[in-house]
Amino acid sequence: MTYNDLRHFADSWGLVVMGMIFLILIAWPFRKANRQRNEDAATMIFRDDDNG
């Protein structure tokens, strides 16, 4: 396999694969299964608030 073969692969399918990985990583935190974990992280700073 030559440099030109690798470059052609990276220009075509490599870009597609990296784009798909990027989209998956962006969408991963928004899964329905992570809703409770995200809610816990968002309200974590208020747990020990004793101003009540």
N, CA, C and O atoms as a printed pandas DataFrame, in Angstrom:
     atom_number atom_name residue_name chain_id  residue_number  x_coord  y_coord  z_coord
0              1         N          MET        A               1    0.848   -1.169    0.000
1              2        CA          MET        A               1    0.000    0.000    0.000
2              3         C          MET        A               1    0.904    1.246    0.000
3              4         O          MET        A               1    1.807    1.369    0.828
4              5         N          THR        A               2    0.655    2.128   -0.904
5              6        CA          THR        A               2    1.487    3.309   -1.037
6              7         C          THR        A               2    0.885    4.490   -0.290
7              8         O          THR        A               2   -0.232    4.427    0.225
8              9         N          TYR        A               3    1.651    5.552   -0.248
9             10        CA          TYR        A               3    1.185    6.776    0.397
10            11         C          TYR        A               3   -0.073    7.306   -0.284
11            12         O          TYR        A               3   -0.998    7.762    0.389
12            13         N          ASN        A               4   -0.112    7.248   -1.607
13            14        CA          ASN        A               4   -1.274    7.754   -2.336
14            15         C          ASN        A               4   -2.523    6.934   -2.045
15            16         O          ASN        A               4   -3.623    7.482   -1.983
16            17         N          ASP        A               5   -2.363    5.628   -1.867
17            18        CA          ASP        A               5   -3.506    4.789   -1.506
18            19         C          ASP        A               5   -4.056    5.175   -0.134
19            20         O          ASP        A               5   -5.267    5.298    0.047
20            21         N          LEU        A               6   -3.161    5.361    0.820
21            22        CA          LEU        A               6   -3.591    5.761    2.162
22            23         C          LEU        A               6   -4.239    7.138    2.153
23            24         O          LEU        A               6   -5.230    7.369    2.845
24            25         N          ARG        A               7   -3.679    8.043    1.373
25            26        CA          ARG        A               7   -4.238    9.389    1.294
26            27         C          ARG        A               7   -5.626    9.367    0.674
27            28         O          ARG        A               7   -6.521   10.076    1.136
28            29         N          HIS        A               8   -5.816    8.571   -0.358
29            30        CA          HIS        A               8   -7.127    8.454   -0.987
30            31         C          HIS        A               8   -8.152    7.875   -0.005
31            32         O          HIS        A               8   -9.287    8.347    0.060
32            33         N          PHE        A               9   -7.750    6.857    0.752
33            34        CA          PHE        A               9   -8.647    6.275    1.754
34            35         C          PHE        A               9   -9.018    7.296    2.822
35            36         O          PHE        A               9  -10.184    7.394    3.205
36            37         N          ALA        A              10   -8.042    8.055    3.305
37            38        CA          ALA        A              10   -8.307    9.053    4.335
38            39         C          ALA        A              10   -9.199   10.173    3.807
39            40         O          ALA        A              10  -10.026   10.707    4.546
40            41         N          ASP        A              11   -9.036   10.527    2.543
41            42        CA          ASP        A              11   -9.858   11.585    1.961
42            43         C          ASP        A              11  -11.297   11.143    1.748
43            44         O          ASP        A              11  -12.192   11.988    1.721
44            45         N          SER        A              12  -11.544    9.872    1.597
45            46        CA          SER        A              12  -12.903    9.414    1.323
46            47         C          SER        A              12  -13.519    8.744    2.553
47            48         O          SER        A              12  -14.325    9.360    3.251
48            49         N          TRP        A              13  -13.152    7.508    2.821
49            50        CA          TRP        A              13  -13.787    6.764    3.899
50            51         C          TRP        A              13  -13.307    7.186    5.280
51            52         O          TRP        A              13  -14.057    7.094    6.252
52            53         N          GLY        A              14  -12.080    7.642    5.373
53            54        CA          GLY        A              14  -11.583    8.112    6.661
54            55         C          GLY        A              14  -12.387    9.298    7.162
55            56         O          GLY        A              14  -12.691    9.384    8.352
56            57         N          LEU        A              15  -12.733   10.206    6.273
57            58        CA          LEU        A              15  -13.542   11.358    6.642
58            59         C          LEU        A              15  -14.941   10.932    7.064
59            60         O          LEU        A              15  -15.497   11.483    8.015
60            61         N          VAL        A              16  -15.503    9.977    6.382
61            62        CA          VAL        A              16  -16.836    9.478    6.739
62            63         C          VAL        A              16  -16.813    8.834    8.124
63            64         O          VAL        A              16  -17.704    9.079    8.937
64            65         N          VAL        A              17  -15.806    8.019    8.394
65            66        CA          VAL        A              17  -15.699    7.346    9.690
66            67         C          VAL        A              17  -15.502    8.360   10.812
67            68         O          VAL        A              17  -16.142    8.255   11.859
68            69         N          MET        A              18  -14.625    9.338   10.607
69            70        CA          MET        A              18  -14.413   10.353   11.644
70            71         C          MET        A              18  -15.672   11.189   11.862
71            72         O          MET        A              18  -15.971   11.570   12.994
72            73         N          GLY        A              19  -16.410   11.477   10.793
73            74        CA          GLY        A              19  -17.665   12.215   10.932
74            75         C          GLY        A              19  -18.698   11.433   11.728
75            76         O          GLY        A              19  -19.400   12.006   12.561
76            77         N          MET        A              20  -18.798   10.144   11.484
77            78        CA          MET        A              20  -19.749    9.309   12.223
78            79         C          MET        A              20  -19.363    9.220   13.695
79            80         O          MET        A              20  -20.230    9.304   14.565
80            81         N          ILE        A              21  -18.092    9.053   13.982
81            82        CA          ILE        A              21  -17.632    9.011   15.372
82            83         C          ILE        A              21  -17.931   10.330   16.063
83            84         O          ILE        A              21  -18.361   10.339   17.217
84            85         N          PHE        A              22  -17.711   11.446   15.375
85            86        CA          PHE        A              22  -18.008   12.758   15.931
86            87         C          PHE        A              22  -19.491   12.886   16.271
87            88         O          PHE        A              22  -19.836   13.351   17.357
88            89         N          LEU        A              23  -20.361   12.483   15.363
89            90        CA          LEU        A              23  -21.801   12.581   15.614
90            91         C          LEU        A              23  -22.252   11.682   16.762
91            92         O          LEU        A              23  -23.112   12.069   17.553
92            93         N          ILE        A              24  -21.684   10.507   16.855
93            94        CA          ILE        A              24  -22.025    9.594   17.948
94            95         C          ILE        A              24  -21.591   10.183   19.284
95            96         O          ILE        A              24  -22.337   10.123   20.262
96            97         N          LEU        A              25  -20.386   10.752   19.330
97            98        CA          LEU        A              25  -19.907   11.331   20.584
98            99         C          LEU        A              25  -20.708   12.563   20.984
99           100         O          LEU        A              25  -20.882   12.817   22.175
100          101         N          ILE        A              26  -21.196   13.327   20.025
101          102        CA          ILE        A              26  -22.039   14.484   20.334
102          103         C          ILE        A              26  -23.404   14.030   20.847
103          104         O          ILE        A              26  -23.940   14.629   21.780
104          105         N          ALA        A              27  -23.964   12.999   20.263
105          106        CA          ALA        A              27  -25.306   12.539   20.632
106          107         C          ALA        A              27  -25.325   11.689   21.900
107          108         O          ALA        A              27  -26.380   11.550   22.518
108          109         N          TRP        A              28  -24.207   11.125   22.299
109          110        CA          TRP        A              28  -24.153   10.184   23.428
110          111         C          TRP        A              28  -24.727   10.756   24.725
111          112         O          TRP        A              28  -25.508   10.054   25.367
112          113         N          PRO        A              29  -24.399   11.974   25.157
113          114        CA          PRO        A              29  -24.941   12.474   26.429
114          115         C          PRO        A              29  -26.444   12.743   26.392
115          116         O          PRO        A              29  -27.070   12.853   27.447
116          117         N          PHE        A              30  -27.026   12.851   25.222
117          118        CA          PHE        A              30  -28.442   13.175   25.102
118          119         C          PHE        A              30  -29.330   11.939   25.008
119          120         O          PHE        A              30  -30.521   12.056   24.720
120          121         N          ARG        A              31  -28.776   10.775   25.243
121          122        CA          ARG        A              31  -29.587    9.555   25.235
122          123         C          ARG        A              31  -30.592    9.590   26.379
123          124         O          ARG        A              31  -30.338   10.204   27.416
124          125         N          LYS        A              32  -31.711    8.944   26.195
125          126        CA          LYS        A              32  -32.745    8.917   27.225
126          127         C          LYS        A              32  -32.246    8.204   28.485
127          128         O          LYS        A              32  -32.668    8.543   29.591
128          129         N          ALA        A              33  -31.367    7.236   28.334
129          130        CA          ALA        A              33  -30.849    6.492   29.485
130          131         C          ALA        A              33  -29.995    7.366   30.397
131          132         O          ALA        A              33  -29.842    7.051   31.577
132          133         N          ASN        A              34  -29.438    8.452   29.878
133          134        CA          ASN        A              34  -28.586    9.335   30.679
134          135         C          ASN        A              34  -29.354   10.477   31.328
135          136         O          ASN        A              34  -28.739   11.336   31.961
136          137         N          ARG        A              35  -30.656   10.516   31.195
137          138        CA          ARG        A              35  -31.435   11.642   31.703
138          139         C          ARG        A              35  -31.266   11.822   33.211
139          140         O          ARG        A              35  -31.061   12.946   33.671
140          141         N          GLN        A              36  -31.347   10.753   33.982
141          142        CA          GLN        A              36  -31.216   10.859   35.441
142          143         C          GLN        A              36  -29.802   11.280   35.836
143          144         O          GLN        A              36  -29.627   12.100   36.738
144          145         N          ARG        A              37  -28.814   10.735   35.180
145          146        CA          ARG        A              37  -27.429   11.095   35.471
146          147         C          ARG        A              37  -27.177   12.571   35.166
147          148         O          ARG        A              37  -26.490   13.255   35.925
148          149         N          ASN        A              38  -27.731   13.063   34.055
149          150        CA          ASN        A              38  -27.577   14.479   33.707
150          151         C          ASN        A              38  -28.313   15.368   34.708
151          152         O          ASN        A              38  -27.809   16.431   35.071
152          153         N          GLU        A              39  -29.476   14.958   35.150
153          154        CA          GLU        A              39  -30.234   15.724   36.147
154          155         C          GLU        A              39  -29.472   15.776   37.475
155          156         O          GLU        A              39  -29.412   16.824   38.117
156          157         N          ASP        A              40  -28.898   14.654   37.880
157          158        CA          ASP        A              40  -28.099   14.632   39.110
158          159         C          ASP        A              40  -26.893   15.565   39.003
159          160         O          ASP        A              40  -26.573   16.274   39.957
160          161         N          ALA        A              41  -26.229   15.569   37.862
161          162        CA          ALA        A              41  -25.070   16.433   37.681
162          163         C          ALA        A              41  -25.464   17.906   37.690
163          164         O          ALA        A              41  -24.711   18.748   38.178
164          165         N          ALA        A              42  -26.643   18.218   37.153
165          166        CA          ALA        A              42  -27.085   19.609   37.089
166          167         C          ALA        A              42  -27.474   20.148   38.460
167          168         O          ALA        A              42  -27.317   21.342   38.717
168          169         N          THR        A              43  -27.977   19.293   39.343
169          170        CA          THR        A              43  -28.444   19.752   40.653
170          171         C          THR        A              43  -27.473   19.406   41.780
171          172         O          THR        A              43  -27.796   19.615   42.950
172          173         N          MET        A              44  -26.312   18.891   41.457
173          174        CA          MET        A              44  -25.341   18.454   42.462
174          175         C          MET        A              44  -24.913   19.603   43.378
175          176         O          MET        A              44  -24.710   19.387   44.572
176          177         N          ILE        A              45  -24.774   20.804   42.851
177          178        CA          ILE        A              45  -24.266   21.913   43.657
178          179         C          ILE        A              45  -25.270   22.372   44.704
179          180         O          ILE        A              45  -24.902   23.107   45.620
180          181         N          PHE        A              46  -26.526   21.958   44.591
181          182        CA          PHE        A              46  -27.562   22.376   45.529
182          183         C          PHE        A              46  -27.841   21.340   46.630
183          184         O          PHE        A              46  -28.686   21.588   47.490
184          185         N          ARG        A              47  -27.169   20.213   46.629
185          186        CA          ARG        A              47  -27.472   19.135   47.581
186          187         C          ARG        A              47  -27.207   19.502   49.016
187          188         O          ARG        A              47  -28.025   19.197   49.884
188          189         N          ASP        A              48  -26.092   20.146   49.299
189          190        CA          ASP        A              48  -25.717   20.455   50.671
190          191         C          ASP        A              48  -26.047   21.892   51.043
191          192         O          ASP        A              48  -25.413   22.465   51.929
192          193         N          ASP        A              49  -27.022   22.471   50.383
193          194        CA          ASP        A              49  -27.415   23.851   50.662
194          195         C          ASP        A              49  -28.272   23.869   51.917
195          196         O          ASP        A              49  -29.381   23.336   51.910
196          197         N          ASP        A              50  -27.775   24.476   53.005
197          198        CA          ASP        A              50  -28.482   24.504   54.288
198          199         C          ASP        A              50  -29.118   25.862   54.575
199          200         O          ASP        A              50  -29.272   26.236   55.738
200          201         N          ASN        A              51  -29.483   26.592   53.549
201          202        CA          ASN        A              51  -30.088   27.902   53.734
202          203         C          ASN        A              51  -31.586   27.815   53.968
203          204         O          ASN        A              51  -32.246   28.849   54.060
204          205         N          GLY        A              52  -32.138   26.624   54.065
205          206        CA          GLY        A              52  -33.569   26.379   54.131
206          207         C          GLY        A              52  -34.227   26.900   55.293
207          208         O          GLY        A              52  -35.439   26.743   55.439
